[in-house]
PDB file of C-alpha atoms in Angstrom:
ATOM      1  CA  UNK A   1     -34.939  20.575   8.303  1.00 39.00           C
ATOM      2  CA  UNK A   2     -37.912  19.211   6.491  1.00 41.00           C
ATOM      3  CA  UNK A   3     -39.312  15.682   7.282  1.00 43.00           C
ATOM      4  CA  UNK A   4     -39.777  12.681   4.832  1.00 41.00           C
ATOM      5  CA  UNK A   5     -43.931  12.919   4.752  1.00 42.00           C
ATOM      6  CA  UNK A   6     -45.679  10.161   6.944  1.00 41.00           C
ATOM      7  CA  UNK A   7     -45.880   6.568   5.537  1.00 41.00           C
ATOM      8  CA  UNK A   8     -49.104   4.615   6.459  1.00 45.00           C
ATOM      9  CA  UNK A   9     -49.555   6.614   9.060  1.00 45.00           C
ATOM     10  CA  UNK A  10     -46.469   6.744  11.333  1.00 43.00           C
ATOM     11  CA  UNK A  11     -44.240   9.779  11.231  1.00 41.00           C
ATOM     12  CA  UNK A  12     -41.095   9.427   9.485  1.00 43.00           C
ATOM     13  CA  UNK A  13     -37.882   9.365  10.750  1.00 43.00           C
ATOM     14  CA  UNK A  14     -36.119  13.129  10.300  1.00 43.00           C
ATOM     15  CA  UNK A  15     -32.805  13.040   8.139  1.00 43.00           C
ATOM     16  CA  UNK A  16     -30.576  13.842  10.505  1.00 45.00           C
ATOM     17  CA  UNK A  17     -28.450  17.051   8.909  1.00 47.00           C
ATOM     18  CA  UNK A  18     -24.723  16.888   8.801  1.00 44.00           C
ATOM     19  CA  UNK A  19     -22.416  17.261  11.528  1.00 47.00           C
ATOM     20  CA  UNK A  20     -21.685  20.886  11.769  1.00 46.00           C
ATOM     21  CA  UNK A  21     -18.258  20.226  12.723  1.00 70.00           C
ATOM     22  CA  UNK A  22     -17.325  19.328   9.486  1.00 77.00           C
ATOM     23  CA  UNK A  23     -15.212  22.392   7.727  1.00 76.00           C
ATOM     24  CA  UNK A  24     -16.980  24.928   6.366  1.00 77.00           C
ATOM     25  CA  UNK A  25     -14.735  26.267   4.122  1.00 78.00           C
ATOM     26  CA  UNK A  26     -11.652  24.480   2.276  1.00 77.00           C
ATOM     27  CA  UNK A  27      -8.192  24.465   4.430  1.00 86.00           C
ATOM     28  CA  UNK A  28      -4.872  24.134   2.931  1.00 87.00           C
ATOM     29  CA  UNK A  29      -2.538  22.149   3.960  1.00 93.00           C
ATOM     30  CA  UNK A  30       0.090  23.152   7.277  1.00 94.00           C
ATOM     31  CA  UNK A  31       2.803  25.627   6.787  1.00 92.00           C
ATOM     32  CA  UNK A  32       5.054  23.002   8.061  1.00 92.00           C
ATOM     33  CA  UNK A  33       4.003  20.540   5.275  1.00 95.00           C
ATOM     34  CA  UNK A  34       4.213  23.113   2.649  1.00 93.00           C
ATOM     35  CA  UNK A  35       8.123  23.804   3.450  1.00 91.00           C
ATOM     36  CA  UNK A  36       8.244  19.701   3.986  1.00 92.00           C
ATOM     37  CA  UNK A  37       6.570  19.152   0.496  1.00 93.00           C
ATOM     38  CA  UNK A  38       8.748  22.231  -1.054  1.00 91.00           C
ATOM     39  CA  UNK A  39      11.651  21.024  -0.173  1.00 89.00           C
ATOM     40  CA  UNK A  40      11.765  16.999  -1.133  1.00 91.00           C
ATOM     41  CA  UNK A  41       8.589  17.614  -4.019  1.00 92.00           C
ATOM     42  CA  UNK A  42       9.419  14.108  -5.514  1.00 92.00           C
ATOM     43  CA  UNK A  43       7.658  12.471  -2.569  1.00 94.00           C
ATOM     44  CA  UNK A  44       4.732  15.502  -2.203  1.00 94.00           C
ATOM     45  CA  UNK A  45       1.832  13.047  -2.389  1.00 95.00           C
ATOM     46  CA  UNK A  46       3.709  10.484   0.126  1.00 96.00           C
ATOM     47  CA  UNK A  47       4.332  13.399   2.968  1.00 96.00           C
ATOM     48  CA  UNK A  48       1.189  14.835   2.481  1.00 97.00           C
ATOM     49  CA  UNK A  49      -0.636  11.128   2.883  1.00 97.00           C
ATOM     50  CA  UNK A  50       1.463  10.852   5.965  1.00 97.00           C
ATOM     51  CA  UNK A  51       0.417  14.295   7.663  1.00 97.00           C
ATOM     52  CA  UNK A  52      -3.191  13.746   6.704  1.00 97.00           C
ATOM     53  CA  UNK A  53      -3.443  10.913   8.975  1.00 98.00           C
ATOM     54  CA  UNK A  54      -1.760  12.894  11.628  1.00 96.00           C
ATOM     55  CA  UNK A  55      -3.265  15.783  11.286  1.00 96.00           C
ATOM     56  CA  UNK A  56      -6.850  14.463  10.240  1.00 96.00           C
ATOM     57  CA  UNK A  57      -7.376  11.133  11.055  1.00 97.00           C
ATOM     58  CA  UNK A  58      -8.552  11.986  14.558  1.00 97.00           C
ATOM     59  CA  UNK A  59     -10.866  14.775  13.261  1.00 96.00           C
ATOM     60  CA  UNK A  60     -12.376  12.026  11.031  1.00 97.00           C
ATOM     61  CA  UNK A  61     -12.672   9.727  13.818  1.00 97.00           C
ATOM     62  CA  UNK A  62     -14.258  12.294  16.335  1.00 96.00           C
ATOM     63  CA  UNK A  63     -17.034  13.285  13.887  1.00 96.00           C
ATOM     64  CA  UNK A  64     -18.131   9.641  13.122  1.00 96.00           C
ATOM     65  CA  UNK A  65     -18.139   9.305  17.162  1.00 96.00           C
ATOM     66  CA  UNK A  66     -19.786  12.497  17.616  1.00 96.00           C
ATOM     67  CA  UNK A  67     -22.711  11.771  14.743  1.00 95.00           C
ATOM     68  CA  UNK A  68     -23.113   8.169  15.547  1.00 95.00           C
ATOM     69  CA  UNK A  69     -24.411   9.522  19.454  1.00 95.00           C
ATOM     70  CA  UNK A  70     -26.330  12.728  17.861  1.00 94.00           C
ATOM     71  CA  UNK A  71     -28.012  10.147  15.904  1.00 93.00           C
ATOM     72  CA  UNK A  72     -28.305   6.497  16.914  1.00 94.00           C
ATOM     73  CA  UNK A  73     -28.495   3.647  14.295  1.00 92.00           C
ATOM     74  CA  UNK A  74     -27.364   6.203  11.543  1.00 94.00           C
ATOM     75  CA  UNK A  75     -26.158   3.919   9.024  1.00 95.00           C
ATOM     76  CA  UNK A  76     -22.955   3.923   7.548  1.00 96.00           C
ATOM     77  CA  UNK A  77     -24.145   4.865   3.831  1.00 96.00           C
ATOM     78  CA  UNK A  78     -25.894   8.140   5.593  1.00 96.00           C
ATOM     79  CA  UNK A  79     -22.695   9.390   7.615  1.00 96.00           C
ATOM     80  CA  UNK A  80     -20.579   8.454   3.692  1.00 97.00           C
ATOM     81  CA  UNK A  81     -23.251  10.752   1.995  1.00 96.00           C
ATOM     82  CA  UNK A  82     -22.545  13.097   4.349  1.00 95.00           C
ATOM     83  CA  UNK A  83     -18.605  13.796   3.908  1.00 96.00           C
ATOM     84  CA  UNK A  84     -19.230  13.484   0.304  1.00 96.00           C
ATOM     85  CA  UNK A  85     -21.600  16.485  -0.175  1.00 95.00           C
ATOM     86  CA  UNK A  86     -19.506  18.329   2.321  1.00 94.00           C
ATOM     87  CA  UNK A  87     -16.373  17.762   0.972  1.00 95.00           C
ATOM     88  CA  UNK A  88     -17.157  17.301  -3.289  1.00 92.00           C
ATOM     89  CA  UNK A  89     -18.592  20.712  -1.803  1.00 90.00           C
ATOM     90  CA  UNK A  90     -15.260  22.540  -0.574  1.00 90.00           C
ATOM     91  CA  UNK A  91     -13.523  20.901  -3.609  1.00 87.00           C
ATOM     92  CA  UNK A  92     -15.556  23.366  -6.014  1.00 83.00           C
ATOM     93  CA  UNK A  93     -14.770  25.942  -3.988  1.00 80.00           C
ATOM     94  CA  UNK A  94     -11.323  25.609  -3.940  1.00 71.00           C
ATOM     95  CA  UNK A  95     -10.172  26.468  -6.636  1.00 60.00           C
ATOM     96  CA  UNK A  96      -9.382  29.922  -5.645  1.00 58.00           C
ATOM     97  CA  UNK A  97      -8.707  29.955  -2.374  1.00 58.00           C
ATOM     98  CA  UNK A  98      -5.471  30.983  -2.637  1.00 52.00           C
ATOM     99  CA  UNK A  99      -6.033  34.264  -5.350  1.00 51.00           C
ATOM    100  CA  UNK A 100      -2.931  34.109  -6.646  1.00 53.00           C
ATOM    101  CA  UNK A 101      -2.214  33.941 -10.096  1.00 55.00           C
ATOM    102  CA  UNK A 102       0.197  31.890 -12.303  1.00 63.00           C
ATOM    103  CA  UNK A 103       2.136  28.439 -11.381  1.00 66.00           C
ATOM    104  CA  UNK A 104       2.268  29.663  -7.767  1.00 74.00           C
ATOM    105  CA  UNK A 105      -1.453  29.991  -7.757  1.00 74.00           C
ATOM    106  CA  UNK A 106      -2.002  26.728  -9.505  1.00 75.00           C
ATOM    107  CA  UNK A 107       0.286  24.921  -6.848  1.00 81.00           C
ATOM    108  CA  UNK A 108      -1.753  26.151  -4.157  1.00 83.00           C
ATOM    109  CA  UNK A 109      -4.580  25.395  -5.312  1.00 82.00           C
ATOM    110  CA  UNK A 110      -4.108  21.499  -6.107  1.00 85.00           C
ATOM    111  CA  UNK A 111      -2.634  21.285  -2.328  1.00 89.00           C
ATOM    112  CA  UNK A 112      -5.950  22.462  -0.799  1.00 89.00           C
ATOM    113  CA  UNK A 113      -7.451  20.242  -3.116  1.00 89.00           C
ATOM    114  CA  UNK A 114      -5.148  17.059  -2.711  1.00 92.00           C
ATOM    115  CA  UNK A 115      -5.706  18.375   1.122  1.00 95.00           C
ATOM    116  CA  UNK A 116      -9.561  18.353   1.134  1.00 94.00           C
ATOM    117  CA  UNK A 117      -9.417  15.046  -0.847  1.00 95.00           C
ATOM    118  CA  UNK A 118      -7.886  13.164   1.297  1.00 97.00           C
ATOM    119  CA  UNK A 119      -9.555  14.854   4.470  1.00 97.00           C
ATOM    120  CA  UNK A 120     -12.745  13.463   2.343  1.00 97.00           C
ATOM    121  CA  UNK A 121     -11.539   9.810   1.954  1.00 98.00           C
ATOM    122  CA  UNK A 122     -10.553   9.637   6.149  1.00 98.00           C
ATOM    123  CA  UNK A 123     -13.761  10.971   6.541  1.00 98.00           C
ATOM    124  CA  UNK A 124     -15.750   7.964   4.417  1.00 98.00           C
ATOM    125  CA  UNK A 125     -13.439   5.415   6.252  1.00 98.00           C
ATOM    126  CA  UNK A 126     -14.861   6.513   9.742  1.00 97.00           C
ATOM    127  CA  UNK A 127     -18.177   6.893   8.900  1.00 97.00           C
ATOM    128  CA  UNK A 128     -17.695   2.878   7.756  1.00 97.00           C
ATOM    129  CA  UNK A 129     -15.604   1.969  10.634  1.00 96.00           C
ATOM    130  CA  UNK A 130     -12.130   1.634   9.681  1.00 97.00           C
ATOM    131  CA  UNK A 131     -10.081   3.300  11.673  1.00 97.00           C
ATOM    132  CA  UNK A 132      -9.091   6.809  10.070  1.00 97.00           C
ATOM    133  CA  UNK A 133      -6.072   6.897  12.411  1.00 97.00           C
ATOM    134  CA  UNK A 134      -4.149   3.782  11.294  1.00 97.00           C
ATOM    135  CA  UNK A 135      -1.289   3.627   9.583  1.00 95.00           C
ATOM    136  CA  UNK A 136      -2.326   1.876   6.327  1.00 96.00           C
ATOM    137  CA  UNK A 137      -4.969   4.491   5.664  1.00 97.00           C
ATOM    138  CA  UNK A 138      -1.783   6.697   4.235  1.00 97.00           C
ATOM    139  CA  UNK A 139      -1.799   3.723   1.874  1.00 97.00           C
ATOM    140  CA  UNK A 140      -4.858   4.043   0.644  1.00 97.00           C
ATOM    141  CA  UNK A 141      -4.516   7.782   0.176  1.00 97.00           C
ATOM    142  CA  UNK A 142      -2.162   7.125  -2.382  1.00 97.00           C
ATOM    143  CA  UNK A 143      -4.116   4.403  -3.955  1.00 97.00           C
ATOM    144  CA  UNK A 144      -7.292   5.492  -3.797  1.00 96.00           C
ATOM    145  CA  UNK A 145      -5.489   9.041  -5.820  1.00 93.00           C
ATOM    146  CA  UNK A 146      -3.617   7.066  -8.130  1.00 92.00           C
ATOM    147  CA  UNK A 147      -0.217   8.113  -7.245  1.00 93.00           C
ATOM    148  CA  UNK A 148       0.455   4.206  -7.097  1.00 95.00           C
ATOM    149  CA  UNK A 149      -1.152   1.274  -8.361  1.00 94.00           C
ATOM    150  CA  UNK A 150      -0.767  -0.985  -5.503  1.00 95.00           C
ATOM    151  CA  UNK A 151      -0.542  -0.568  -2.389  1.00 95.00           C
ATOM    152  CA  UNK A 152       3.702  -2.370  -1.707  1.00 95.00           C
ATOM    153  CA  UNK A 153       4.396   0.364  -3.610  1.00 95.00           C
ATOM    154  CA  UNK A 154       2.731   2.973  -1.564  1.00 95.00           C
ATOM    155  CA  UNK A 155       3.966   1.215   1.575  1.00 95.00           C
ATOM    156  CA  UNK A 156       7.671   1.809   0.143  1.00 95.00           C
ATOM    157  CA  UNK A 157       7.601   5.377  -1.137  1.00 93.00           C
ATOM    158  CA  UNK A 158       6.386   6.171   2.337  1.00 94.00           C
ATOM    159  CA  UNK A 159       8.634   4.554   4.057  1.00 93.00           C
ATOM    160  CA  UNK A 160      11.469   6.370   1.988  1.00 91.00           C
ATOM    161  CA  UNK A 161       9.760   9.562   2.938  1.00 90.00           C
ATOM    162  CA  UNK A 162       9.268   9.325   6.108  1.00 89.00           C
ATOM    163  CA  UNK A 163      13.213   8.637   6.267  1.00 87.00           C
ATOM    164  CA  UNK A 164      13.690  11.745   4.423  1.00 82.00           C
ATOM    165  CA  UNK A 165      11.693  13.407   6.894  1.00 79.00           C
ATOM    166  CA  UNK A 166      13.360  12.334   9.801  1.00 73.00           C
ATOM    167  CA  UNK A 167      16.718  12.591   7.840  1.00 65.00           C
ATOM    168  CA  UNK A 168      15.770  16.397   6.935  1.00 63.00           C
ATOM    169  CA  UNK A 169      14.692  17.567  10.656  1.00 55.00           C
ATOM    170  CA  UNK A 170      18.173  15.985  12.247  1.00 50.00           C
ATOM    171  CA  UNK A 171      20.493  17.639   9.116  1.00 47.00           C
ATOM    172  CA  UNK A 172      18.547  19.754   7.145  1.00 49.00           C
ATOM    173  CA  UNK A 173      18.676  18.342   4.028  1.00 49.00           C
ATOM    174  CA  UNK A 174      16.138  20.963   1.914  1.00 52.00           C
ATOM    175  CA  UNK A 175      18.465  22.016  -1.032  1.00 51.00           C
ATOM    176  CA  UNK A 176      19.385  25.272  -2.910  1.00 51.00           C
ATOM    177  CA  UNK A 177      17.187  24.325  -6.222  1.00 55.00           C
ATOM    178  CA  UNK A 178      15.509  26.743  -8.661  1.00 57.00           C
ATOM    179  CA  UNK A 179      12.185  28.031  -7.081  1.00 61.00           C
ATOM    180  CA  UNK A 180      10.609  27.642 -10.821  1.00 68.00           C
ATOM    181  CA  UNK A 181      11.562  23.904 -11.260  1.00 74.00           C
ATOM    182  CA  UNK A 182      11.093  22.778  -7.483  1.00 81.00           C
ATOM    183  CA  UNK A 183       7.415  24.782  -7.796  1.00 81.00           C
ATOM    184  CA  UNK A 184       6.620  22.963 -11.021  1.00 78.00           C
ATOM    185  CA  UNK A 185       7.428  19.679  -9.827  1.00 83.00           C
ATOM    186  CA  UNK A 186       5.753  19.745  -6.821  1.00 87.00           C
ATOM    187  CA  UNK A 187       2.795  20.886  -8.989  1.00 82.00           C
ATOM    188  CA  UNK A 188       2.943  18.200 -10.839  1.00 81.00           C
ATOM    189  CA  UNK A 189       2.754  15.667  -8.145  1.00 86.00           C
ATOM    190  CA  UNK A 190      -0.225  17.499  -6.026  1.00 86.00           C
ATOM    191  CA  UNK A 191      -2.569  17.628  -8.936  1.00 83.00           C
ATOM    192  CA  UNK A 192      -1.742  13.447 -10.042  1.00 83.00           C
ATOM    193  CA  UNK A 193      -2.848  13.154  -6.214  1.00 89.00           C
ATOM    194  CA  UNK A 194      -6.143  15.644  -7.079  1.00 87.00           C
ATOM    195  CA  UNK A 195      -6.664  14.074  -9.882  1.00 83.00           C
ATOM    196  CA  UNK A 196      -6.318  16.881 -12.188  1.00 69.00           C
ATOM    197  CA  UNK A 197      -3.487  18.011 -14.697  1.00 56.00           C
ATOM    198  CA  UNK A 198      -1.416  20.283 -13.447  1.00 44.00           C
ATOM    199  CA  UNK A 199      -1.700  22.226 -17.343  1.00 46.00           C
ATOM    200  CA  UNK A 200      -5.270  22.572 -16.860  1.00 54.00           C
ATOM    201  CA  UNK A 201      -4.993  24.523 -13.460  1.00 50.00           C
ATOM    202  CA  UNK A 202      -2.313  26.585 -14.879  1.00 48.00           C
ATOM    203  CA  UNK A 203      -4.818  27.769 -17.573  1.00 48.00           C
ATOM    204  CA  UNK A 204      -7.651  27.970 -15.180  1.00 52.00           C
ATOM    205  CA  UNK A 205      -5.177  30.019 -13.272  1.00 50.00           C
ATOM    206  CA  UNK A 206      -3.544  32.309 -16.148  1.00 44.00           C
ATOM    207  CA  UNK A 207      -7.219  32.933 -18.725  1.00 45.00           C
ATOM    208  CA  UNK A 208      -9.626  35.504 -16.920  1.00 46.00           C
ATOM    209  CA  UNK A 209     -12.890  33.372 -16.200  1.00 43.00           C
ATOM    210  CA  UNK A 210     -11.435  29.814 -16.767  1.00 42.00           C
ATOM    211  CA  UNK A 211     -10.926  29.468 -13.172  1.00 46.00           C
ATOM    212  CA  UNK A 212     -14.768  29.712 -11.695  1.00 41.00           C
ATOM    213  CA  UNK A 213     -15.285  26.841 -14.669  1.00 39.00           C
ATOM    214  CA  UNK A 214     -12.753  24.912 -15.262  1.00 44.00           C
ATOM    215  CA  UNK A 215     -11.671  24.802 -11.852  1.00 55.00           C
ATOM    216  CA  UNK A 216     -15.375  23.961 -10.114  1.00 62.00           C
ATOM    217  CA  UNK A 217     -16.058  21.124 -12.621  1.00 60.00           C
ATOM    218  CA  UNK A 218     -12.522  19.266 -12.622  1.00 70.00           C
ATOM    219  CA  UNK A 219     -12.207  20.045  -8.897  1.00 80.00           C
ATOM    220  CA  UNK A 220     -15.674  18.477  -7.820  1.00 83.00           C
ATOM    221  CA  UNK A 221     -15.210  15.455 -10.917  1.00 86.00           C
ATOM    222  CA  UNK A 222     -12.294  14.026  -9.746  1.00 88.00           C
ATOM    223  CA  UNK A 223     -13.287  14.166  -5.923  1.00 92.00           C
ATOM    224  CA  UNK A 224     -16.532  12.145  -6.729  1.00 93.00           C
ATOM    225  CA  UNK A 225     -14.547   9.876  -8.842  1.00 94.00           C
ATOM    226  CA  UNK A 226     -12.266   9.190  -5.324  1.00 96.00           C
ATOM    227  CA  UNK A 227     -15.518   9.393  -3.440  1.00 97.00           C
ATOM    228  CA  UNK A 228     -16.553   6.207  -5.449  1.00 97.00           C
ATOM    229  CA  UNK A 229     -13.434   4.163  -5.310  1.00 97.00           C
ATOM    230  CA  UNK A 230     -13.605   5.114  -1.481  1.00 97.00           C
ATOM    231  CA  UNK A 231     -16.880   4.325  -0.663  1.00 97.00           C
ATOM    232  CA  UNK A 232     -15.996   0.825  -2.776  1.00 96.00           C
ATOM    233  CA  UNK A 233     -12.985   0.283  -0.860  1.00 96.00           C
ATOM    234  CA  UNK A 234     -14.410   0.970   2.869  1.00 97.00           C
ATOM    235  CA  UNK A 235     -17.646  -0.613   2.208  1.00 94.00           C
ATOM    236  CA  UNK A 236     -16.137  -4.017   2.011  1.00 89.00           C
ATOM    237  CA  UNK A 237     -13.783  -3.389   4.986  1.00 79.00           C
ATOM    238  CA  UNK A 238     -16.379  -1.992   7.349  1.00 65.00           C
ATOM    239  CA  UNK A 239     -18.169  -5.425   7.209  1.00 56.00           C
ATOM    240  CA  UNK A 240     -15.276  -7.148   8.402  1.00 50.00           C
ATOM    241  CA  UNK A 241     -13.899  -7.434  11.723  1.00 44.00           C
ATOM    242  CA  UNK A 242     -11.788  -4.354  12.486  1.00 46.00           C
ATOM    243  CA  UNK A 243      -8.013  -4.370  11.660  1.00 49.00           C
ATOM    244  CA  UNK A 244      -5.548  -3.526  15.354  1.00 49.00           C
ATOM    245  CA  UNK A 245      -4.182  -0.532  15.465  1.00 48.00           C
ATOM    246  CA  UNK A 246      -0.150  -0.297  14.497  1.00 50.00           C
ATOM    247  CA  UNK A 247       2.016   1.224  16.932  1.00 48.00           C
TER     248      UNK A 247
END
């Protein structure tokens, strides 16, 4: 770690480095929400935004906790620059994580991305305060990614999946549906979420060499475009006095 050089005299504070519990490499979404997603594909981006905060809302929380008494008085803006280099990081890389080929490959690919992206934007809200854990922050997922313009809308499409998901783990309501079309659609709707068309990661996918360049520059563009609108978004909120947590 190299020091900022002295200013009139007094030595400068050291950067503090980021958190090394932050991933090091990109992670895919879990099995579990894979078969969840696969099987009900129309509301991918809602059951993902719903496991995220499950799954990584209390990651997000424990690093902010963690850097905040590594380094005291580390300002917001510093711990938000760090999950953005981290994470606009992993997004370049993964792009081909998975090594398959084809719409199978492509799918896989815009989950770890739509994953990492939104593992990004719980990351920004905890290094400004807001609670990664609450409820509303599956909201903003889907806001922040543009799979709805406001946020009633969010707030119903995850209500209707997360009846679908208690419907389908009391009856078992995955259906029989061609693998092509369900795989397609639920392509579809994880790279809207990523931010990137689902016909430009099939190429990127199918043409020898298109991945390592198409894939690195849409995949790291459209997470610092969410990095932005999250920053934005938390900024405001983490001056304000902090929301209650829902049940």
């Amino acid at each position: 770690m190299t020091d900022t050089p002295p200013v009139g005299g007094q030595p400068a504070a050291p950067t503090p480095e980021p958190s090394a519990d932050l991933p090091a490499t990109p992670e895919g979404p879990p099995a579990r929400l894979w078969d969840r997603m696969r099987d009900d594909p129309q509301y991918a981006p809602e059951h993902l935004a719903l496991e995220a905060v499950r799954r990584l809302g209390p990651e997000a929380a424990q690093w902010a906790a963690r850097a905040r008494h590594d380094h005291p008085g580390i300002s917001p803006e510093a711990l938000a620059d760090q999950a953005v280099r981290k994470f606009v990081n992993l997004a370049r890389l993964s792009g081909a994580v998975s090594g398959a080929a084809g719409l199978p490959g492509a799918v896989l690919d815009v989950g770890v991305l739509a994953w990492t992206q939104a593992r990004m934007v719980l990351h920004i809200a905890a290094a400004y305060d807001v609670d990664p854990l609450h409820s509303d922050r599956a909201t903003d997922l889907l806001v922040l990614q543009r799979v709805h313009k406001v946020a009633e809308s969010a707030r119903l499409a995850l209500g209707v999946a997360a009846g679908r998901e208690r419907a389908d783990a009391l009856f078992g309501l995955g259906g029989q549906r061609p693998l092509g079309r369900i795989m397609w659609q639920l392509g579809v709707r994880l790279a809207q979420m990523a931010g990137v068309r689902a016909a430009k990661r099939v190429v990127a996918k199918i043409v020898p060499g298109a991945a390592i360049v198409l894939g690195t520059w849409a995949n790291s563009s459209a997470t610092k475009d969410l990095a932005e609108r999250s920053r934005a978004l938390y900024g405001r909120r983490g001056t304000a006095v902090p929301e209650p947590r829902r049940p």
